[in-house]
Short mmCIF file of C-alpha atoms and ligand atoms in Angstrom, two decimals:
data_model
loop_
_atom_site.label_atom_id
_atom_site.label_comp_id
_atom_site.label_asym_id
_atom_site.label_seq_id
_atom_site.Cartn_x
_atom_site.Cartn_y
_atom_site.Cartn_z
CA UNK A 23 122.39 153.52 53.28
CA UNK A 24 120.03 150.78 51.80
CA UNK A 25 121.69 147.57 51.79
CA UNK A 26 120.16 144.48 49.78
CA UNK A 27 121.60 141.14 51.16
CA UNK A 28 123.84 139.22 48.18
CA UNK A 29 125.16 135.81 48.34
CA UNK A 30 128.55 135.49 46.36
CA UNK A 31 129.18 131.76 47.87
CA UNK A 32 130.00 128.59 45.79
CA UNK A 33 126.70 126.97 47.57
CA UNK A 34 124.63 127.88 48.38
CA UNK A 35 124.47 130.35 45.14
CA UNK A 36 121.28 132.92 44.80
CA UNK A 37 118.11 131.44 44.31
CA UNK A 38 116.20 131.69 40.92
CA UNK A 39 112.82 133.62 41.66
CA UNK A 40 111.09 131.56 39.20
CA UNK A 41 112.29 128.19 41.20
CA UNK A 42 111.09 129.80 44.40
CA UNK A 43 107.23 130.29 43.05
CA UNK A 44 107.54 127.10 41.88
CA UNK A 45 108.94 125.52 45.57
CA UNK A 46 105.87 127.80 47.18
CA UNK A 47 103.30 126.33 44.67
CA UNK A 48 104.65 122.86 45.40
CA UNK A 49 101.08 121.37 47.67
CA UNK A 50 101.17 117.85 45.55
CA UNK A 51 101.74 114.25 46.94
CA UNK A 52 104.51 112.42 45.87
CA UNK A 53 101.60 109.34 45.09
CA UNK A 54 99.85 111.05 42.47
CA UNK A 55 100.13 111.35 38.61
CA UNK A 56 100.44 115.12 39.02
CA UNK A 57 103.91 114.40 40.71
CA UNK A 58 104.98 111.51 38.36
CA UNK A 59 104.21 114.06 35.48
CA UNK A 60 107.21 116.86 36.88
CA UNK A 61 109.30 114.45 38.37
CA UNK A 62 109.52 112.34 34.57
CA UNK A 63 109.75 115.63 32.98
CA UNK A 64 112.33 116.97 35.53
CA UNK A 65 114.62 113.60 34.97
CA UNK A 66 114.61 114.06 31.01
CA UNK A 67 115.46 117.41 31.41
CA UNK A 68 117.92 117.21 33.89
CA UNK A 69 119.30 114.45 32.01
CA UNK A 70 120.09 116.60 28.56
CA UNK A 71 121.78 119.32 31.51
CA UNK A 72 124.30 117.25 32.82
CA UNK A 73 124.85 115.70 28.57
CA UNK A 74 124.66 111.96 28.73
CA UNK A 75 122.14 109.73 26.90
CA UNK A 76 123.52 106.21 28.17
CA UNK A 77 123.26 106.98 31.46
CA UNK A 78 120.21 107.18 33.87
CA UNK A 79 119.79 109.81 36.06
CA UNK A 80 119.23 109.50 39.87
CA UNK A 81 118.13 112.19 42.41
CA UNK A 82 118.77 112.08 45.66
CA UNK A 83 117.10 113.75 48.85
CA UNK A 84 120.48 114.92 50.76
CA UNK A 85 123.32 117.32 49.81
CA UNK A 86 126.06 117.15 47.34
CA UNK A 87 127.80 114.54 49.61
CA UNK A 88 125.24 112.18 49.77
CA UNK A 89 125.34 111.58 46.26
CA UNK A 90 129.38 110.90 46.81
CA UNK A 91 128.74 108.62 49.47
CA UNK A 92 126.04 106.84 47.19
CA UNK A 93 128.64 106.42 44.65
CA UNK A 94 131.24 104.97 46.87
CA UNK A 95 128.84 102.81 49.02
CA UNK A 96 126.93 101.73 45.75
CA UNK A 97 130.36 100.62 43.84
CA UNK A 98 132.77 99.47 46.20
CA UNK A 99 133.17 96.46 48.21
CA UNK A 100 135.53 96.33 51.61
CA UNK A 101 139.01 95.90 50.56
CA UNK A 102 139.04 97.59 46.86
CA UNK A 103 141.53 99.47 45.66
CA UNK A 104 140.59 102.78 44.27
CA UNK A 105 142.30 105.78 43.78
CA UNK A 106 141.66 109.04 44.75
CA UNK A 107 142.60 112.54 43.30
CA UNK A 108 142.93 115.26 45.72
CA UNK A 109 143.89 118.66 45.54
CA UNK A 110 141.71 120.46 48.47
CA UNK A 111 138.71 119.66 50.55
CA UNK A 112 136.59 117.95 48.56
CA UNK A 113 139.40 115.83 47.22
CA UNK A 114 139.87 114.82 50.50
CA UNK A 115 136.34 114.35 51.24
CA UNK A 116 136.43 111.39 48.94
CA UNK A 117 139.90 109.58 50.40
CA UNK A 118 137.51 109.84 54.20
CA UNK A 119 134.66 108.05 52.20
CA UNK A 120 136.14 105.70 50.67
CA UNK A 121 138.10 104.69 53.62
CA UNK A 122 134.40 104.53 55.55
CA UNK A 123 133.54 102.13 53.02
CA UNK A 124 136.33 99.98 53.68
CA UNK A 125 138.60 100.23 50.77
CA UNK A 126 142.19 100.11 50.35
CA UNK A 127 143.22 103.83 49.33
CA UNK A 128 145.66 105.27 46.58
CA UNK A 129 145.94 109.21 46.86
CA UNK A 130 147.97 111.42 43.90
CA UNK A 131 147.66 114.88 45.44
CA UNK A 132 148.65 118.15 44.15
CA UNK A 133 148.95 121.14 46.40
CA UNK A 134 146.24 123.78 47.13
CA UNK A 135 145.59 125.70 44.37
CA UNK A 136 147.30 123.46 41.36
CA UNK A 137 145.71 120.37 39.60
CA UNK A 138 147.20 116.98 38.97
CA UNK A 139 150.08 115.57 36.61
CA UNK A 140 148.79 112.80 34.41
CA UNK A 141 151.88 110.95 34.70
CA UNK A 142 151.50 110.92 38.27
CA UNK A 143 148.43 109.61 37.88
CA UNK A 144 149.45 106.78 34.96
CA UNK A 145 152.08 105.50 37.65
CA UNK A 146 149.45 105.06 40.49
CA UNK A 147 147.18 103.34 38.53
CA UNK A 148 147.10 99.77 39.07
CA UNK A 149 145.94 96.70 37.50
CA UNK A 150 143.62 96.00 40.32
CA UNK A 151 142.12 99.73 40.73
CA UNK A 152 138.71 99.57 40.56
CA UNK A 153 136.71 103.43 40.18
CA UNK A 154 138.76 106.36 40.27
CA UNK A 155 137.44 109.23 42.32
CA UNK A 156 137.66 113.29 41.62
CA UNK A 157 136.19 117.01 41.12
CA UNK A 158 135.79 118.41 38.26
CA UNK A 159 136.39 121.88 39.88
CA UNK A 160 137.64 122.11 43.40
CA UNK A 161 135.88 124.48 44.95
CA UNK A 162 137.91 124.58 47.88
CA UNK A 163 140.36 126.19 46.23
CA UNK A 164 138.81 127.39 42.92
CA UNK A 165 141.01 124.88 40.77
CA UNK A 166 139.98 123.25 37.43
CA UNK A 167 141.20 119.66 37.10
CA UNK A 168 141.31 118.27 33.46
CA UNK A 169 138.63 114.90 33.83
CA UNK A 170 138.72 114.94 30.04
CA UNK A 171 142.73 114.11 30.48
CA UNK A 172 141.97 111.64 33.08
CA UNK A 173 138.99 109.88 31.56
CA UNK A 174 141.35 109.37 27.95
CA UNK A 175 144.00 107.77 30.62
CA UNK A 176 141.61 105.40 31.69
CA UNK A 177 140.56 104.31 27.75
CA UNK A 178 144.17 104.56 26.27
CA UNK A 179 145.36 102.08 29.50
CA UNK A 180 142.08 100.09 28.98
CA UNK A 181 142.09 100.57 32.42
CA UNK A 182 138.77 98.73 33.93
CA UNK A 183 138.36 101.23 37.13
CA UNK A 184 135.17 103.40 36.85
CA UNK A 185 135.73 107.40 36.63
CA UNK A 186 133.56 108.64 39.12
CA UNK A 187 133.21 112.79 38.49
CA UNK A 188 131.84 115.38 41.48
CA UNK A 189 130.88 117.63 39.35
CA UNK A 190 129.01 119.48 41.51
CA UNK A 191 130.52 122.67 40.97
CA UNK A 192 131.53 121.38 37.83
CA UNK A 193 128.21 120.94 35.71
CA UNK A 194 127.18 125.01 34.88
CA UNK A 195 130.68 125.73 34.52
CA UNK A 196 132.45 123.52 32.28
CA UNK A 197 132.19 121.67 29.62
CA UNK A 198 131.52 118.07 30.37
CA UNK A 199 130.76 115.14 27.97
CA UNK A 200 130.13 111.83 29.95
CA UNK A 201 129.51 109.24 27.14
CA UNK A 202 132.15 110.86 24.87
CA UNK A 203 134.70 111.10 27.64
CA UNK A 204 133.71 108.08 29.17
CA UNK A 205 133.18 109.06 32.52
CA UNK A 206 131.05 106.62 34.40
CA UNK A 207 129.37 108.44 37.15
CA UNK A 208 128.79 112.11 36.86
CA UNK A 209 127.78 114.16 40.30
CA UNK A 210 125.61 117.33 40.84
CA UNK A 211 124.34 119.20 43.51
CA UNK A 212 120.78 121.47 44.09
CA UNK A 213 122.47 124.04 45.55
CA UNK A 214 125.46 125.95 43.37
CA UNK A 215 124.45 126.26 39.28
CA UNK A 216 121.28 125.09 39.04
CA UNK A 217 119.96 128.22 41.32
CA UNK A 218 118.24 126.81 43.84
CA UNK A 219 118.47 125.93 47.62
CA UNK A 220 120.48 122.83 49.38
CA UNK A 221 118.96 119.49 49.43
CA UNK A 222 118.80 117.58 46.30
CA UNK A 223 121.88 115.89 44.63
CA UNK A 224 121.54 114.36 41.58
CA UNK A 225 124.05 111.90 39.89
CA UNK A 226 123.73 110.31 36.10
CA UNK A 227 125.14 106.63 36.30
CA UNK A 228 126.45 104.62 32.98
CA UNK A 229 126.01 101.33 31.87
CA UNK A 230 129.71 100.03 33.26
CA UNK A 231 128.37 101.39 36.73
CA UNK A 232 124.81 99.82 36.82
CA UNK A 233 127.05 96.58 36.20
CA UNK A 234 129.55 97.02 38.47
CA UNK A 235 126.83 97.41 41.10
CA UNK A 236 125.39 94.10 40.82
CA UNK A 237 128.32 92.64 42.47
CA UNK A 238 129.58 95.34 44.68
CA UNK A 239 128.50 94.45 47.85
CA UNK A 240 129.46 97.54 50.75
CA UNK A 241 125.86 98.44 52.43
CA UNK A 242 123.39 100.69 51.25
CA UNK A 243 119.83 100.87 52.39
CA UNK A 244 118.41 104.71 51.47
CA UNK A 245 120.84 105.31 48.98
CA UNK A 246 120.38 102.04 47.13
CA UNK A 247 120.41 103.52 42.97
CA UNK A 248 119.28 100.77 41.70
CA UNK A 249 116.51 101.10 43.81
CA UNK A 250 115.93 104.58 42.45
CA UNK A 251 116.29 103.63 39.24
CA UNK A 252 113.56 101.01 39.59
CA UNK A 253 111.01 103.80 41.35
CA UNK A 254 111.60 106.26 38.95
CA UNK A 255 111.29 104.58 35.38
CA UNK A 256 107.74 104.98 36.84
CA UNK A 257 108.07 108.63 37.65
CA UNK A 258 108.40 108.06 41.53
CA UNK A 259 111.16 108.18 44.18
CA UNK A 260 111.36 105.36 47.06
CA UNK A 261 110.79 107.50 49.73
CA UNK A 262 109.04 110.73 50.17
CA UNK A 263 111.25 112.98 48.10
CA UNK A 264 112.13 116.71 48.71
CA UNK A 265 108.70 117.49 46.25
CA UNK A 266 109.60 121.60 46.56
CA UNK A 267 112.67 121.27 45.45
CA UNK A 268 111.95 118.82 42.77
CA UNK A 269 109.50 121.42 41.68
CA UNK A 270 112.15 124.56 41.68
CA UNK A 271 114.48 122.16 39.79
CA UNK A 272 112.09 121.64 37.30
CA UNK A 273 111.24 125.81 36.61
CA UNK A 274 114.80 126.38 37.24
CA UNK A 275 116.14 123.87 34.16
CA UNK A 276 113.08 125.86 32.33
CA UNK A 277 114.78 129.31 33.03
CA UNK A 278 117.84 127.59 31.41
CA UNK A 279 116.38 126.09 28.41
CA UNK A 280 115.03 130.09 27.95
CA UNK A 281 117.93 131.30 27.99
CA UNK A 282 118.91 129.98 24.57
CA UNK A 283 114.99 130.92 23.16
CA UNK A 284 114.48 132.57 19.75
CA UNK A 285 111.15 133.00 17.65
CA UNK A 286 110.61 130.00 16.28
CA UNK A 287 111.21 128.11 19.76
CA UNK A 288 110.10 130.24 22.19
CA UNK A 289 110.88 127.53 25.14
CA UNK A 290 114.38 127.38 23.91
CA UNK A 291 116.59 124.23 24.62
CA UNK A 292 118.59 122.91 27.89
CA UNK A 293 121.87 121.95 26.30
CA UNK A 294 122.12 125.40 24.46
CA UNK A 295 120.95 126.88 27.45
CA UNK A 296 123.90 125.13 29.19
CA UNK A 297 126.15 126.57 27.10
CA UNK A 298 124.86 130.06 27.14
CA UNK A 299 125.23 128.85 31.50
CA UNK A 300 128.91 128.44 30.89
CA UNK A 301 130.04 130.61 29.05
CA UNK A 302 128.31 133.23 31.27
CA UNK A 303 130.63 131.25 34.45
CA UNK A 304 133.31 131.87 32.23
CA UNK A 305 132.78 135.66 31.45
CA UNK A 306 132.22 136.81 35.16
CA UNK A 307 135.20 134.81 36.15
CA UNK A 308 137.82 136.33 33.81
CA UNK A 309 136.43 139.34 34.85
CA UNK A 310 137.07 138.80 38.53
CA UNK A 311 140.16 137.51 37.12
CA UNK A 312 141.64 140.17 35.59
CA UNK A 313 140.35 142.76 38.08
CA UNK A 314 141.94 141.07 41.16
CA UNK A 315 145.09 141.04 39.74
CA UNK A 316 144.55 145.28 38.56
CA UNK A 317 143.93 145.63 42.06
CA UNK A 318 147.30 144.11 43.63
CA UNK A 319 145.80 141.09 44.56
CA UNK A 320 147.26 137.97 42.83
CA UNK A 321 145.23 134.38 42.08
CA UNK A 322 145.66 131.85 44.12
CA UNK A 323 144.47 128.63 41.39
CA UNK A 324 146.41 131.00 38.19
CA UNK A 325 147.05 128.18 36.26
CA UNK A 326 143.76 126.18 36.05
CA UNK A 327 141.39 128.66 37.43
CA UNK A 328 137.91 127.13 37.89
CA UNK A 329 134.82 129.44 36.17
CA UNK A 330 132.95 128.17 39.60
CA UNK A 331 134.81 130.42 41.57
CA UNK A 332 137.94 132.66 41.73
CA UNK A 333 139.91 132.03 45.11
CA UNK A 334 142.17 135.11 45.89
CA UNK A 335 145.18 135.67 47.61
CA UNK A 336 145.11 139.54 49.25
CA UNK A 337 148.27 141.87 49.40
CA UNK A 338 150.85 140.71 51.48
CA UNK A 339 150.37 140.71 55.31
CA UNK A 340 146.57 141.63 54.99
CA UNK A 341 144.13 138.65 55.80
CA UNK A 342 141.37 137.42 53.99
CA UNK A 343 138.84 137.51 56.90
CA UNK A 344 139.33 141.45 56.78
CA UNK A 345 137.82 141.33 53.23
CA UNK A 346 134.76 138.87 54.33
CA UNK A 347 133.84 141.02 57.10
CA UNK A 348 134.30 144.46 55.20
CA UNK A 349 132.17 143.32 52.33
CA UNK A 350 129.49 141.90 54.83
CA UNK A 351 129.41 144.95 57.20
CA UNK A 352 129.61 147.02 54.67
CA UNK A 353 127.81 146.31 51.33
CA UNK A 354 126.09 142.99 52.81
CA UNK A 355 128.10 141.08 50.24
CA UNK A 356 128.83 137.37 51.20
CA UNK A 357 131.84 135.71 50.04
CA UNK A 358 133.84 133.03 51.54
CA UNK A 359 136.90 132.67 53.15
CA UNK A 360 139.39 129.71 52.64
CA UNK A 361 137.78 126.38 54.25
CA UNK A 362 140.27 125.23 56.70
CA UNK A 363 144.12 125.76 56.90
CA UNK A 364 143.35 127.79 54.02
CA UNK A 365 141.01 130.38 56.40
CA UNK A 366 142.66 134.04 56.67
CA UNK A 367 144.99 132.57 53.65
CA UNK A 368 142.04 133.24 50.33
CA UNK A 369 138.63 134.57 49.70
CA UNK A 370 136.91 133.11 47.47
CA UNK A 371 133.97 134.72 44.85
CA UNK A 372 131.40 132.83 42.96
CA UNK A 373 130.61 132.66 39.23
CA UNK A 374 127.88 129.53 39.15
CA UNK A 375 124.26 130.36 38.56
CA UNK A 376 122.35 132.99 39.02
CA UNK A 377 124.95 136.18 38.45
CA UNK A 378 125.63 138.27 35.79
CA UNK A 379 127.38 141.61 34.12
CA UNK A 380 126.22 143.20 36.77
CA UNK A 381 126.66 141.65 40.24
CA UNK A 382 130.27 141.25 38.67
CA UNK A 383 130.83 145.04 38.47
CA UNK A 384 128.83 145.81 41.84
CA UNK A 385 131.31 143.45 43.47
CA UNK A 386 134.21 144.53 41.94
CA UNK A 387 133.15 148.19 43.01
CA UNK A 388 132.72 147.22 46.64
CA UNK A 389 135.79 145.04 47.17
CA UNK A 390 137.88 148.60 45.70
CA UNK A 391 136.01 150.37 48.57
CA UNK A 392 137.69 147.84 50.94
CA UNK A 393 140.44 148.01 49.12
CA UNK A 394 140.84 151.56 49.60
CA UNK A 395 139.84 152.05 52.94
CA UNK A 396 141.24 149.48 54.76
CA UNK A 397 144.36 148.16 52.56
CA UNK A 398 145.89 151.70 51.52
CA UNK A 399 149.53 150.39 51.19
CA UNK A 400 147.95 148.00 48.60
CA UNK A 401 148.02 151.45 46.37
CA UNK A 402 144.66 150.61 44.62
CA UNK A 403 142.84 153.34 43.51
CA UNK A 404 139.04 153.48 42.76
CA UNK A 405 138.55 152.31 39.15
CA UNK A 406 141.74 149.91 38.88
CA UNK A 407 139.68 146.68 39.37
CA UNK A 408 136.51 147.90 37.06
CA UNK A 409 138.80 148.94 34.38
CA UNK A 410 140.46 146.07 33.71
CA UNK A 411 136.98 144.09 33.95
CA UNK A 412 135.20 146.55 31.58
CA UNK A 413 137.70 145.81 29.47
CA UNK A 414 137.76 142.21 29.54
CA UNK A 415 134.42 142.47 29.01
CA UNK A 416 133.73 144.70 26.04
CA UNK A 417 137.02 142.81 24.27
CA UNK A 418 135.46 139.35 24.65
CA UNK A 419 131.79 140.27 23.78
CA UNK A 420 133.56 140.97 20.34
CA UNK A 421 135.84 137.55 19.86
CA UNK A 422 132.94 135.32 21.68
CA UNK A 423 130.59 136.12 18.67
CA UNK A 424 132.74 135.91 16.10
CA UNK A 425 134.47 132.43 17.47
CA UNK A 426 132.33 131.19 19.41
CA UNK A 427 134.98 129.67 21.86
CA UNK A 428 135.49 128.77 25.25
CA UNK A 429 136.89 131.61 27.21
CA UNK A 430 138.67 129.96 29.96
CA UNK A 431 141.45 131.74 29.09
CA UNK A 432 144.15 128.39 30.16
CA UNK A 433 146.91 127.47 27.90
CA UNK A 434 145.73 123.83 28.56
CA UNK A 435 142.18 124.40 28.02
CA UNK A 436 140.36 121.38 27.85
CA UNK A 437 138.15 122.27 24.56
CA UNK A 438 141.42 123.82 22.58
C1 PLP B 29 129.42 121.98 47.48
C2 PLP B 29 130.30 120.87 47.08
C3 PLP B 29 130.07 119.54 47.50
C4 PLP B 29 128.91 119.12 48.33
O1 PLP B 29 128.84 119.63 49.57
P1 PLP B 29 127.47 119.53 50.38
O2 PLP B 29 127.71 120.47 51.49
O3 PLP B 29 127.32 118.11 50.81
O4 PLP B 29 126.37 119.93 49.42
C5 PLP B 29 130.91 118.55 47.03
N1 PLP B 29 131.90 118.81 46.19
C6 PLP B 29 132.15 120.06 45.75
C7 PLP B 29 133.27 120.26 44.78
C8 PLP B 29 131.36 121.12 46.17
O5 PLP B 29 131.60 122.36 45.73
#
């Protein structure tokens, strides 16, 4: 049997092919006004992606956690008190920074799999905290926290810490509004929904952040902003940037203005495209959703699942390595396994990006072959999983249209 090679990974996520002619077209020099002309246009429109108009946008030649450590090293000073959110491994990714960095750590953490209670939060925030640090979706464990909840904790205390958001599984799956919400530093990532490969981040910085940097005073030398910000009001980076990528970013946030094109504008627009992003995310995850737990397997994040990705927990007794390796041998399908302590424990599937209708259903097919074959007292029988997703599917195609509403499907969804 023909087998075609799929990644179903939170990051890297399939590429776009229309960012991959553009990354093998990509012979310019950085010096030139042929690369000040993409890399203006690729700030604007990146900027109207991630939603803000106060705040500047900065992109960075590293991965996702380069733009966290820029955001830590940029805004701290040794000896602040900041706390941290953490419910996985990226929540705890930011409690090691910070710490590098010298500051005096508070941690409210909620167990794999569940997201945070405000009050918790309220009572560890101080007088003297100064950012606050989280995910918007932890993809570790496929968990949605509210930042819309924390970010109106931070106004209604007039609390002065910044809200600093990795979003980097966040941005293409939810939906975030950083001047509205008043989040102060938003975080993205090349890799997971904007469709194309590991290297850049990218963060958008507000006003109360540009200021707080002026007297923040932990090192920084590469991944100084505000020198960023300085090089590219005049369309250049201060070193040699990552020009390919810059170039695949640029076709790829094309691709997503598209998607939301009609007759009169055939280009279409990025923040409808966004939305047409998300609500895609949140389609293929119910989906999964629903035909994971047809199948006997039960969720692992049930009450703030993430539209990034659906983290599973498999029948009883049966390890979650034995699906990764089944769907690889077998169908060449590439999902994760839980990072960590958590490996063995959940696999986790993918929803950012580049997937649709019917990678969904191809997926769900394959994992009832495993299913089948190799978990028999699980009792699934061919069809369980695709009916219930067929279903999902052909039920919300009819409500989407007429309501146009977020189909997260929480009780505490954040745009009820
Ligand atoms: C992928 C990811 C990161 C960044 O990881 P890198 O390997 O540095 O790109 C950070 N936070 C979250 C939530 C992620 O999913």
């Amino acid at each position: 049997m023909i087998r075609k090679t799929r990644l179903f990974t939170p990051g890297p996520t399939p590429l776009l092919p229309a960012a991959q002619f553009a990354m093998a077209a990509a012979d310019i020099h950085h010096r030139t006004a042929e690369f000040r002309a993409l890399y203006t246009c690729v700030l604007v429109q990146l900027k109207k992606f991630v939603g803000t108009e106060a705040g500047d946008i900065i992109i960075l030649s590293s991965s996702g956690t380069g733009a966290m450590e820029a955001s830590v090293s940029n805004l701290t000073s040794p000896g602040d008190r900041v706390l941290v959110l953490t419910a996985g491994k990226f929540g705890e990714r930011w409690s090691s920074l910070c710490k590098a960095f010298g500051c005096h750590v508070d941690v409210v953490s909620a167990p794999y799999g569940q997201t945070f209670s405000i009050d918790e939060i309220k009572a560890n925030l101080h007088l003297e905290t100064r950012a606050v640090f989280m995910q918007s979706s932890e993809t570790s464990t496929g968990v949605r926290h509210c930042v819309p909840a924390v970010a109106k904790l931070l106004k209604d205390t007039a609390s002065e810490a910044l809200l600093v958001v990795d979003a980097i599984t966040g941005l293409g799956t939810t939906h975030i509004d950083m001047d509205g919400q008043g989040i102060d530093v938003l975080i993205g990532g090349s890799q997971k929904a904007v469709m194309i490969p590991p290297g850049l981040s990218y963060l958008a910085v507000g006003p109360r952040a540009w200021d707080r940097m002026e007297a923040a005073y932990n090192p920084r030398y590469y991944f100084d902003l505000r020198k960023e910000r300085k090089n590219a009001r005049n369309g250049e980076s201060a070193y040699t940037p990552a020009v390919a990528l810059i170039a695949a970013l640029g076709a790829a946030l094309d691709w997503i203005a598209a998607q939301a094109a009609t007759a009169e504008n055939p280009a279409g627009d990025i923040v409808e495209g966004r939305k047409k992003l998300i609500e895609n995310a949140e389609t293929i995850a119910a989906m999964t959703r629903a035909a994971m737990l047809a199948m006997g397997c039960t969720l692992f994040a049930p009450d703030a699942p993430s539209a990034a990705a659906t983290s599973v927990l498999p029948p009883a007794g049966v390890s979650s390595t034995l699906f990764v390796k089944e769907l690889k041998s077998r169908f060449a399908a590439i999902i994760t396994d839980g990072q960590g302590e958590m490996k063995g424990q959940i696999f986790r599937i993918a929803h950012l990006g580049f997937f649709d209708y019917m990678d969904t259903i191809a997926l769900i097919g394959a994992l009832e072959q495993v299913m089948v074959k190799s978990v028999p007292e699980s009792g699934c029988k061919f069809g369980d999983g695709l009916i219930a997703a067929q279903g999902f599917y052909a039920q919300r195609s009819a409500t989407a249209a007429a309501e146009n509403k977020c189909q997260c499907g929480r009780s505490t969804c954040c745009l009820a």
